[in-house]
Amino acid sequence: MVILREGICPGATAQLIKALKEQNVKTVVDLVSADIEDLAQRCSISYKTLVAVRRVLLAQYSPFPSNAADLYEELLGSTAILSTGNQSLDKLLDSGLYTGELTEFVGAPGSGKTQVCLSLAVNVACALKQKVLYIDTTGGLSSARLLQLIQSQVDSLEEQSEALQRIEVVRVFEVYRLLEVLQDLRATSTWQVTGARGSVKALVLDSATAVLSPILGGQQMDGMSLMMQLARELKLLARELGISVIVTNCVVRDIGAGVKPALGCTWSYVPNIRILLRRGADAAGPGKRSATVLKSSRQVGGKYTGHKTTDRAQQATRLAHCLCDNSNK
């Protein structure tokens, strides 16, 4: 709720704001829903002045309706697809990572979450020549491995240096600092984390679990609120800046012998795409990694078979799998 204050819009003088607050009109909602003629008389303020201020505030804070055709045209004009550098993974993701969306990779330790993040960051920097903001919350990012992946794609030292400069790494170990970094990026719409200029095309958060798990559960009542604030910032960044947001998450034991993504049911509504990574005995064979689509905003139920099956068979039918050799970049 927006609080009325001096300078909030042209004509909102200190005298006007004081007079309105004396009549218990403290927010924009209070003003636009009030009887302007009656309010002008009670405040001894010009009716035309109040009408003008009200009109400006409505223009600033009211949503304007859009039809579906306009929204679709905007989507077509603002959406780009970023290749991960792995054809099988691109196919699983419906051609790649979409800007304006949040993609989450979940898996147990050693399942390849960080490896996938490094590989796609390198591909965006080398092949697409776009900038990446890589937020490391675990301290697990290896600069040597990052350089090794870049060297596998480009040969010259100059190109390798340019690719490294396109990947900005920020190490953050608590949620408040993470929110500051994200809010700064969104507020400026430019790369102000280290002073470099230029727009970011992909943002990698590896991992969300590391900063959220310590504040969830127990007597820490603010944990859920901070988690949803983080979700809001990530979604706004994807939407407003037209970037692809990639997040990693751990898994926890489910009822029975299975596993499920961590951070609970509330967080499950945040990602547009959710991919489960497995390796070793959990995959199709030794030395293999499997990627399973758990959730997708683009893969509709019409793609699935319509015959009657048991719950387990139906789930197996609906999950798409992508096998990635352990030696893949």
mmCIF file of C-alpha atoms in Angstrom:
data_model
loop_
_atom_site.group_PDB
_atom_site.id
_atom_site.type_symbol
_atom_site.label_atom_id
_atom_site.label_comp_id
_atom_site.label_asym_id
_atom_site.label_seq_id
_atom_site.Cartn_x
_atom_site.Cartn_y
_atom_site.Cartn_z
ATOM 1 C CA MET A 1 0.000 0.000 0.000
ATOM 2 C CA VAL A 2 1.503 3.335 -1.087
ATOM 3 C CA ILE A 3 1.728 5.995 1.633
ATOM 4 C CA LEU A 4 1.043 9.601 0.648
ATOM 5 C CA ARG A 5 4.118 11.774 1.023
ATOM 6 C CA GLU A 6 5.438 15.085 -0.182
ATOM 7 C CA GLY A 7 6.581 14.916 -3.809
ATOM 8 C CA ILE A 8 4.871 11.615 -4.596
ATOM 9 C CA CYS A 9 3.501 13.359 -7.676
ATOM 10 C CA PRO A 10 3.279 16.914 -9.086
ATOM 11 C CA GLY A 11 1.076 19.016 -6.827
ATOM 12 C CA ALA A 12 1.606 16.849 -3.726
ATOM 13 C CA THR A 13 2.976 19.617 -1.521
ATOM 14 C CA ALA A 14 3.774 19.307 2.169
ATOM 15 C CA GLN A 15 0.753 21.466 2.994
ATOM 16 C CA LEU A 16 -1.565 19.264 0.917
ATOM 17 C CA ILE A 17 -0.255 16.007 2.433
ATOM 18 C CA LYS A 18 -0.581 17.421 5.969
ATOM 19 C CA ALA A 19 -4.175 18.515 5.350
ATOM 20 C CA LEU A 20 -5.093 15.093 3.957
ATOM 21 C CA LYS A 21 -3.538 13.232 6.886
ATOM 22 C CA GLU A 22 -5.489 15.401 9.320
ATOM 23 C CA GLN A 23 -8.607 13.951 7.652
ATOM 24 C CA ASN A 24 -7.194 10.422 8.021
ATOM 25 C CA VAL A 25 -6.350 10.176 4.311
ATOM 26 C CA LYS A 26 -2.919 8.555 4.508
ATOM 27 C CA THR A 27 -2.597 6.336 1.443
ATOM 28 C CA VAL A 28 -3.199 6.525 -2.293
ATOM 29 C CA VAL A 29 -6.127 4.137 -1.862
ATOM 30 C CA ASP A 30 -7.673 6.437 0.747
ATOM 31 C CA LEU A 31 -7.449 9.392 -1.622
ATOM 32 C CA VAL A 32 -8.741 7.772 -4.813
ATOM 33 C CA SER A 33 -11.670 6.159 -2.982
ATOM 34 C CA ALA A 34 -12.718 9.333 -1.130
ATOM 35 C CA ASP A 35 -15.453 11.772 -2.155
ATOM 36 C CA ILE A 36 -13.218 14.468 -3.638
ATOM 37 C CA GLU A 37 -15.780 17.265 -3.335
ATOM 38 C CA ASP A 38 -16.440 16.523 0.328
ATOM 39 C CA LEU A 39 -12.727 16.067 1.032
ATOM 40 C CA ALA A 40 -11.907 19.420 -0.589
ATOM 41 C CA GLN A 41 -14.379 21.182 1.686
ATOM 42 C CA ARG A 42 -13.106 19.453 4.835
ATOM 43 C CA CYS A 43 -9.454 20.156 3.987
ATOM 44 C CA SER A 44 -10.075 23.693 2.666
ATOM 45 C CA ILE A 45 -8.203 22.730 -0.496
ATOM 46 C CA SER A 46 -9.070 23.603 -4.061
ATOM 47 C CA TYR A 47 -11.305 20.969 -5.658
ATOM 48 C CA LYS A 48 -9.383 21.270 -8.939
ATOM 49 C CA THR A 49 -6.087 20.648 -7.133
ATOM 50 C CA LEU A 50 -7.358 17.453 -5.505
ATOM 51 C CA VAL A 51 -8.831 16.206 -8.791
ATOM 52 C CA ALA A 52 -5.518 16.829 -10.589
ATOM 53 C CA VAL A 53 -3.497 15.019 -7.899
ATOM 54 C CA ARG A 54 -5.960 12.129 -7.881
ATOM 55 C CA ARG A 55 -5.768 11.800 -11.670
ATOM 56 C CA VAL A 56 -1.951 11.672 -11.616
ATOM 57 C CA LEU A 57 -1.896 9.075 -8.834
ATOM 58 C CA LEU A 58 -4.389 6.906 -10.705
ATOM 59 C CA ALA A 59 -2.167 7.045 -13.780
ATOM 60 C CA GLN A 60 0.916 6.099 -11.737
ATOM 61 C CA TYR A 61 -0.468 3.301 -9.580
ATOM 62 C CA SER A 62 -3.483 1.838 -11.392
ATOM 63 C CA PRO A 63 -3.052 -1.158 -13.712
ATOM 64 C CA PHE A 64 -4.198 -0.658 -17.266
ATOM 65 C CA PRO A 65 -6.130 -3.483 -18.939
ATOM 66 C CA SER A 66 -4.538 -5.295 -21.871
ATOM 67 C CA ASN A 67 -6.131 -7.767 -24.230
ATOM 68 C CA ALA A 68 -4.681 -11.213 -24.856
ATOM 69 C CA ALA A 69 -3.465 -10.324 -28.353
ATOM 70 C CA ASP A 70 -1.356 -7.440 -27.032
ATOM 71 C CA LEU A 71 0.104 -9.628 -24.297
ATOM 72 C CA TYR A 72 0.967 -12.327 -26.829
ATOM 73 C CA GLU A 73 2.679 -9.825 -29.127
ATOM 74 C CA GLU A 74 4.659 -8.518 -26.156
ATOM 75 C CA LEU A 75 5.664 -12.061 -25.266
ATOM 76 C CA LEU A 76 6.865 -12.804 -28.796
ATOM 77 C CA GLY A 77 8.861 -9.600 -28.897
ATOM 78 C CA SER A 78 10.543 -10.036 -25.525
ATOM 79 C CA THR A 79 11.173 -13.794 -25.253
ATOM 80 C CA ALA A 80 14.481 -15.327 -26.279
ATOM 81 C CA ILE A 81 15.606 -18.960 -26.000
ATOM 82 C CA LEU A 82 19.103 -19.576 -24.620
ATOM 83 C CA SER A 83 20.762 -22.861 -25.492
ATOM 84 C CA THR A 84 22.319 -24.818 -22.629
ATOM 85 C CA GLY A 85 24.976 -26.249 -24.923
ATOM 86 C CA ASN A 86 23.617 -29.780 -24.496
ATOM 87 C CA GLN A 87 21.258 -30.924 -27.250
ATOM 88 C CA SER A 88 19.491 -33.515 -25.088
ATOM 89 C CA LEU A 89 18.906 -31.014 -22.298
ATOM 90 C CA ASP A 90 17.724 -28.378 -24.790
ATOM 91 C CA LYS A 91 15.215 -30.852 -26.176
ATOM 92 C CA LEU A 92 13.962 -31.622 -22.680
ATOM 93 C CA LEU A 93 13.590 -27.876 -21.989
ATOM 94 C CA ASP A 94 11.611 -27.321 -25.206
ATOM 95 C CA SER A 95 14.575 -25.844 -27.148
ATOM 96 C CA GLY A 96 16.421 -24.285 -24.195
ATOM 97 C CA LEU A 97 16.101 -21.768 -21.395
ATOM 98 C CA TYR A 98 13.409 -19.138 -21.947
ATOM 99 C CA THR A 99 13.928 -15.551 -20.852
ATOM 100 C CA GLY A 100 11.228 -14.316 -18.512
ATOM 101 C CA GLU A 101 11.068 -17.703 -16.791
ATOM 102 C CA LEU A 102 12.563 -19.357 -13.722
ATOM 103 C CA THR A 103 14.059 -22.803 -14.265
ATOM 104 C CA GLU A 104 14.939 -24.949 -11.258
ATOM 105 C CA PHE A 105 17.312 -27.914 -11.172
ATOM 106 C CA VAL A 106 16.817 -30.170 -8.147
ATOM 107 C CA GLY A 107 18.871 -33.134 -7.061
ATOM 108 C CA ALA A 108 20.941 -34.792 -4.369
ATOM 109 C CA PRO A 109 24.568 -33.796 -3.727
ATOM 110 C CA GLY A 110 26.693 -34.993 -6.629
ATOM 111 C CA SER A 111 23.805 -35.182 -9.081
ATOM 112 C CA GLY A 112 25.363 -32.486 -11.290
ATOM 113 C CA LYS A 113 23.431 -29.322 -10.413
ATOM 114 C CA THR A 114 26.491 -27.072 -10.249
ATOM 115 C CA GLN A 115 27.978 -28.737 -13.323
ATOM 116 C CA VAL A 116 24.818 -27.968 -15.307
ATOM 117 C CA CYS A 117 24.866 -24.365 -14.080
ATOM 118 C CA LEU A 118 28.522 -23.909 -15.021
ATOM 119 C CA SER A 119 27.972 -25.449 -18.444
ATOM 120 C CA LEU A 120 25.003 -23.269 -19.331
ATOM 121 C CA ALA A 121 26.752 -20.136 -17.992
ATOM 122 C CA VAL A 122 29.761 -20.894 -20.178
ATOM 123 C CA ASN A 123 27.588 -21.559 -23.216
ATOM 124 C CA VAL A 124 25.701 -18.268 -22.768
ATOM 125 C CA ALA A 125 29.011 -16.405 -22.395
ATOM 126 C CA CYS A 126 30.899 -18.163 -25.202
ATOM 127 C CA ALA A 127 28.411 -19.208 -27.876
ATOM 128 C CA LEU A 128 25.747 -16.533 -27.319
ATOM 129 C CA LYS A 129 28.194 -13.825 -26.115
ATOM 130 C CA GLN A 130 25.751 -12.689 -23.430
ATOM 131 C CA LYS A 131 26.463 -11.728 -19.825
ATOM 132 C CA VAL A 132 25.713 -13.986 -16.871
ATOM 133 C CA LEU A 133 25.412 -13.176 -13.182
ATOM 134 C CA TYR A 134 26.409 -16.266 -11.198
ATOM 135 C CA ILE A 135 25.456 -16.140 -7.500
ATOM 136 C CA ASP A 136 27.340 -18.777 -5.512
ATOM 137 C CA THR A 137 25.820 -19.417 -2.058
ATOM 138 C CA THR A 138 27.763 -22.567 -1.184
ATOM 139 C CA GLY A 139 31.336 -21.654 -2.081
ATOM 140 C CA GLY A 140 31.397 -24.617 -4.427
ATOM 141 C CA LEU A 141 32.146 -22.765 -7.653
ATOM 142 C CA SER A 142 35.541 -23.740 -9.071
ATOM 143 C CA SER A 143 37.265 -21.090 -11.173
ATOM 144 C CA ALA A 144 39.579 -23.750 -12.576
ATOM 145 C CA ARG A 145 36.607 -25.803 -13.776
ATOM 146 C CA LEU A 146 34.994 -22.682 -15.216
ATOM 147 C CA LEU A 147 38.139 -21.897 -17.215
ATOM 148 C CA GLN A 148 38.389 -25.532 -18.336
ATOM 149 C CA LEU A 149 34.840 -25.404 -19.739
ATOM 150 C CA ILE A 150 35.578 -22.136 -21.539
ATOM 151 C CA GLN A 151 38.771 -23.558 -23.029
ATOM 152 C CA SER A 152 36.772 -26.471 -24.416
ATOM 153 C CA GLN A 153 34.670 -24.007 -26.445
ATOM 154 C CA VAL A 154 37.137 -21.291 -27.525
ATOM 155 C CA ASP A 155 40.817 -21.553 -28.387
ATOM 156 C CA SER A 156 42.302 -18.060 -28.335
ATOM 157 C CA LEU A 157 43.368 -16.467 -25.060
ATOM 158 C CA GLU A 158 41.588 -13.246 -26.026
ATOM 159 C CA GLU A 159 38.252 -15.003 -26.507
ATOM 160 C CA GLN A 160 38.724 -16.939 -23.272
ATOM 161 C CA SER A 161 39.377 -13.686 -21.412
ATOM 162 C CA GLU A 162 36.305 -12.054 -22.939
ATOM 163 C CA ALA A 163 34.148 -15.039 -21.965
ATOM 164 C CA LEU A 164 35.416 -14.920 -18.391
ATOM 165 C CA GLN A 165 34.564 -11.224 -18.203
ATOM 166 C CA ARG A 166 30.990 -11.975 -19.272
ATOM 167 C CA ILE A 167 30.502 -14.254 -16.244
ATOM 168 C CA GLU A 168 30.302 -12.209 -13.059
ATOM 169 C CA VAL A 169 30.515 -14.285 -9.879
ATOM 170 C CA VAL A 170 29.065 -13.014 -6.603
ATOM 171 C CA ARG A 171 29.452 -15.044 -3.418
ATOM 172 C CA VAL A 172 26.551 -14.615 -0.999
ATOM 173 C CA PHE A 173 26.006 -16.703 2.127
ATOM 174 C CA GLU A 174 22.899 -15.241 3.773
ATOM 175 C CA VAL A 175 19.467 -14.313 2.489
ATOM 176 C CA TYR A 176 19.519 -10.616 3.376
ATOM 177 C CA ARG A 177 22.642 -9.979 1.329
ATOM 178 C CA LEU A 178 21.152 -12.030 -1.512
ATOM 179 C CA LEU A 179 18.026 -9.856 -1.529
ATOM 180 C CA GLU A 180 20.217 -6.737 -1.646
ATOM 181 C CA VAL A 181 22.061 -8.033 -4.716
ATOM 182 C CA LEU A 182 18.822 -8.898 -6.529
ATOM 183 C CA GLN A 183 17.096 -5.638 -5.622
ATOM 184 C CA ASP A 184 20.103 -3.638 -6.765
ATOM 185 C CA LEU A 185 20.127 -5.458 -10.105
ATOM 186 C CA ARG A 186 16.407 -4.884 -10.627
ATOM 187 C CA ALA A 187 16.441 -1.246 -9.507
ATOM 188 C CA THR A 188 19.207 -0.192 -11.858
ATOM 189 C CA SER A 189 18.431 -2.574 -14.745
ATOM 190 C CA THR A 190 22.170 -2.634 -15.336
ATOM 191 C CA TRP A 191 25.049 -4.559 -13.907
ATOM 192 C CA GLN A 192 25.832 -2.531 -10.793
ATOM 193 C CA VAL A 193 27.029 -5.365 -8.587
ATOM 194 C CA THR A 194 30.662 -4.631 -9.465
ATOM 195 C CA GLY A 195 30.257 -1.459 -11.470
ATOM 196 C CA ALA A 196 30.410 -3.118 -14.891
ATOM 197 C CA ARG A 197 27.921 -1.920 -17.456
ATOM 198 C CA GLY A 198 25.753 -3.962 -19.760
ATOM 199 C CA SER A 199 22.622 -6.014 -19.379
ATOM 200 C CA VAL A 200 22.506 -9.506 -17.904
ATOM 201 C CA LYS A 201 20.829 -12.233 -19.992
ATOM 202 C CA ALA A 202 20.968 -15.064 -17.467
ATOM 203 C CA LEU A 203 21.076 -15.218 -13.686
ATOM 204 C CA VAL A 204 22.218 -18.366 -11.884
ATOM 205 C CA LEU A 205 21.475 -18.894 -8.172
ATOM 206 C CA ASP A 206 23.405 -21.919 -6.914
ATOM 207 C CA SER A 207 21.802 -22.677 -4.556
ATOM 208 C CA ALA A 208 18.542 -21.392 -3.069
ATOM 209 C CA THR A 209 18.528 -24.104 -0.409
ATOM 210 C CA ALA A 210 21.802 -22.950 1.137
ATOM 211 C CA VAL A 211 20.432 -19.529 2.100
ATOM 212 C CA LEU A 212 16.836 -20.521 2.843
ATOM 213 C CA SER A 213 17.198 -23.722 4.880
ATOM 214 C CA PRO A 214 18.787 -21.988 7.912
ATOM 215 C CA ILE A 215 15.822 -19.597 8.268
ATOM 216 C CA LEU A 216 12.993 -22.107 7.769
ATOM 217 C CA GLY A 217 11.312 -24.103 10.511
ATOM 218 C CA GLY A 218 11.602 -23.931 14.274
ATOM 219 C CA GLN A 219 10.877 -20.620 15.959
ATOM 220 C CA GLN A 220 12.039 -18.490 13.028
ATOM 221 C CA MET A 221 8.719 -17.012 11.968
ATOM 222 C CA ASP A 222 10.213 -14.742 9.301
ATOM 223 C CA GLY A 223 11.592 -17.636 7.259
ATOM 224 C CA MET A 224 8.532 -18.183 5.070
ATOM 225 C CA SER A 225 8.165 -14.450 4.461
ATOM 226 C CA LEU A 226 11.805 -14.133 3.388
ATOM 227 C CA MET A 227 11.482 -17.171 1.124
ATOM 228 C CA MET A 228 8.504 -15.660 -0.681
ATOM 229 C CA GLN A 229 10.264 -12.290 -0.896
ATOM 230 C CA LEU A 230 13.180 -14.042 -2.592
ATOM 231 C CA ALA A 231 10.751 -15.793 -4.952
ATOM 232 C CA ARG A 232 9.127 -12.458 -5.795
ATOM 233 C CA GLU A 233 12.475 -10.808 -6.563
ATOM 234 C CA LEU A 234 13.556 -13.668 -8.828
ATOM 235 C CA LYS A 235 10.250 -13.673 -10.729
ATOM 236 C CA LEU A 236 10.298 -9.883 -11.129
ATOM 237 C CA LEU A 237 13.864 -9.996 -12.428
ATOM 238 C CA ALA A 238 12.934 -12.613 -15.004
ATOM 239 C CA ARG A 239 9.847 -10.689 -16.106
ATOM 240 C CA GLU A 240 10.948 -7.053 -15.952
ATOM 241 C CA LEU A 241 14.510 -7.448 -17.226
ATOM 242 C CA GLY A 242 13.733 -10.228 -19.708
ATOM 243 C CA ILE A 243 16.368 -12.605 -18.376
ATOM 244 C CA SER A 244 16.485 -16.326 -17.759
ATOM 245 C CA VAL A 245 16.731 -17.212 -14.062
ATOM 246 C CA ILE A 246 18.239 -20.579 -13.115
ATOM 247 C CA VAL A 247 18.031 -21.857 -9.531
ATOM 248 C CA THR A 248 19.298 -25.042 -7.898
ATOM 249 C CA ASN A 249 17.562 -26.853 -5.049
ATOM 250 C CA CYS A 250 18.277 -29.960 -2.978
ATOM 251 C CA VAL A 251 16.044 -32.958 -2.358
ATOM 252 C CA VAL A 252 14.687 -34.467 0.848
ATOM 253 C CA ARG A 253 13.282 -37.888 1.647
ATOM 254 C CA ASP A 254 9.644 -38.368 0.732
ATOM 255 C CA ILE A 255 7.175 -40.737 2.349
ATOM 256 C CA GLY A 256 8.417 -44.194 1.406
ATOM 257 C CA ALA A 257 11.718 -44.603 -0.409
ATOM 258 C CA GLY A 258 11.490 -41.698 -2.842
ATOM 259 C CA VAL A 259 12.776 -38.125 -2.772
ATOM 260 C CA LYS A 260 11.139 -34.753 -3.366
ATOM 261 C CA PRO A 261 12.437 -31.207 -3.878
ATOM 262 C CA ALA A 262 13.297 -29.308 -0.713
ATOM 263 C CA LEU A 263 11.760 -25.998 0.476
ATOM 264 C CA GLY A 264 8.247 -27.381 0.670
ATOM 265 C CA CYS A 265 4.983 -27.067 -1.198
ATOM 266 C CA THR A 266 4.905 -23.263 -1.162
ATOM 267 C CA TRP A 267 8.167 -22.983 -3.112
ATOM 268 C CA SER A 268 6.963 -25.559 -5.659
ATOM 269 C CA TYR A 269 4.750 -22.892 -7.238
ATOM 270 C CA VAL A 270 7.715 -20.572 -7.896
ATOM 271 C CA PRO A 271 9.612 -22.214 -10.816
ATOM 272 C CA ASN A 272 8.122 -22.331 -14.310
ATOM 273 C CA ILE A 273 10.232 -25.402 -15.106
ATOM 274 C CA ARG A 274 11.457 -27.956 -12.558
ATOM 275 C CA ILE A 275 14.041 -30.584 -13.539
ATOM 276 C CA LEU A 276 15.128 -33.479 -11.311
ATOM 277 C CA LEU A 277 18.757 -34.551 -11.822
ATOM 278 C CA ARG A 278 19.973 -38.010 -10.863
ATOM 279 C CA ARG A 279 23.184 -39.956 -11.338
ATOM 280 C CA GLY A 280 24.622 -43.410 -10.765
ATOM 281 C CA ALA A 281 22.156 -45.980 -9.469
ATOM 282 C CA ASP A 282 19.270 -43.492 -9.769
ATOM 283 C CA ALA A 283 19.914 -42.985 -13.495
ATOM 284 C CA ALA A 284 19.627 -45.494 -16.351
ATOM 285 C CA GLY A 285 23.114 -46.851 -15.830
ATOM 286 C CA PRO A 286 26.526 -46.248 -14.235
ATOM 287 C CA GLY A 287 28.288 -43.075 -15.301
ATOM 288 C CA LYS A 288 25.028 -41.569 -16.510
ATOM 289 C CA ARG A 289 22.956 -38.628 -15.384
ATOM 290 C CA SER A 290 19.231 -38.443 -15.949
ATOM 291 C CA ALA A 291 17.125 -35.292 -16.113
ATOM 292 C CA THR A 292 13.405 -35.641 -15.462
ATOM 293 C CA VAL A 293 10.759 -32.977 -15.998
ATOM 294 C CA LEU A 294 8.781 -32.615 -12.768
ATOM 295 C CA LYS A 295 6.963 -29.441 -13.804
ATOM 296 C CA SER A 296 6.655 -27.426 -16.999
ATOM 297 C CA SER A 297 4.471 -24.466 -17.926
ATOM 298 C CA ARG A 298 4.775 -25.348 -21.628
ATOM 299 C CA GLN A 299 4.315 -29.147 -21.675
ATOM 300 C CA VAL A 300 0.556 -29.642 -21.474
ATOM 301 C CA GLY A 301 -1.352 -32.783 -20.630
ATOM 302 C CA GLY A 302 -2.252 -33.332 -24.278
ATOM 303 C CA LYS A 303 1.205 -34.737 -24.873
ATOM 304 C CA TYR A 304 0.584 -37.651 -22.528
ATOM 305 C CA THR A 305 -1.090 -40.934 -23.334
ATOM 306 C CA GLY A 306 -4.782 -41.105 -22.609
ATOM 307 C CA HIS A 307 -5.225 -44.804 -21.739
ATOM 308 C CA LYS A 308 -6.037 -45.844 -18.213
ATOM 309 C CA THR A 309 -3.000 -46.686 -16.068
ATOM 310 C CA THR A 310 -2.059 -47.079 -12.445
ATOM 311 C CA ASP A 311 -0.745 -44.030 -10.590
ATOM 312 C CA ARG A 312 2.846 -45.222 -10.806
ATOM 313 C CA ALA A 313 2.597 -46.110 -14.497
ATOM 314 C CA GLN A 314 0.851 -42.829 -15.263
ATOM 315 C CA GLN A 315 3.613 -40.895 -13.530
ATOM 316 C CA ALA A 316 6.245 -42.818 -15.465
ATOM 317 C CA THR A 317 4.421 -42.039 -18.696
ATOM 318 C CA ARG A 318 4.316 -38.326 -17.953
ATOM 319 C CA LEU A 319 7.958 -37.897 -17.024
ATOM 320 C CA ALA A 320 10.355 -37.105 -19.868
ATOM 321 C CA HIS A 321 13.934 -38.265 -19.487
ATOM 322 C CA CYS A 322 17.188 -36.946 -20.835
ATOM 323 C CA LEU A 323 20.377 -38.961 -20.459
ATOM 324 C CA CYS A 324 23.608 -37.000 -20.227
ATOM 325 C CA ASP A 325 26.918 -38.803 -20.276
ATOM 326 C CA ASN A 326 29.029 -38.101 -17.218
ATOM 327 C CA SER A 327 31.803 -36.807 -19.422
ATOM 328 C CA ASN A 328 29.625 -34.152 -21.048
ATOM 329 C CA LYS A 329 30.584 -30.571 -20.475
#
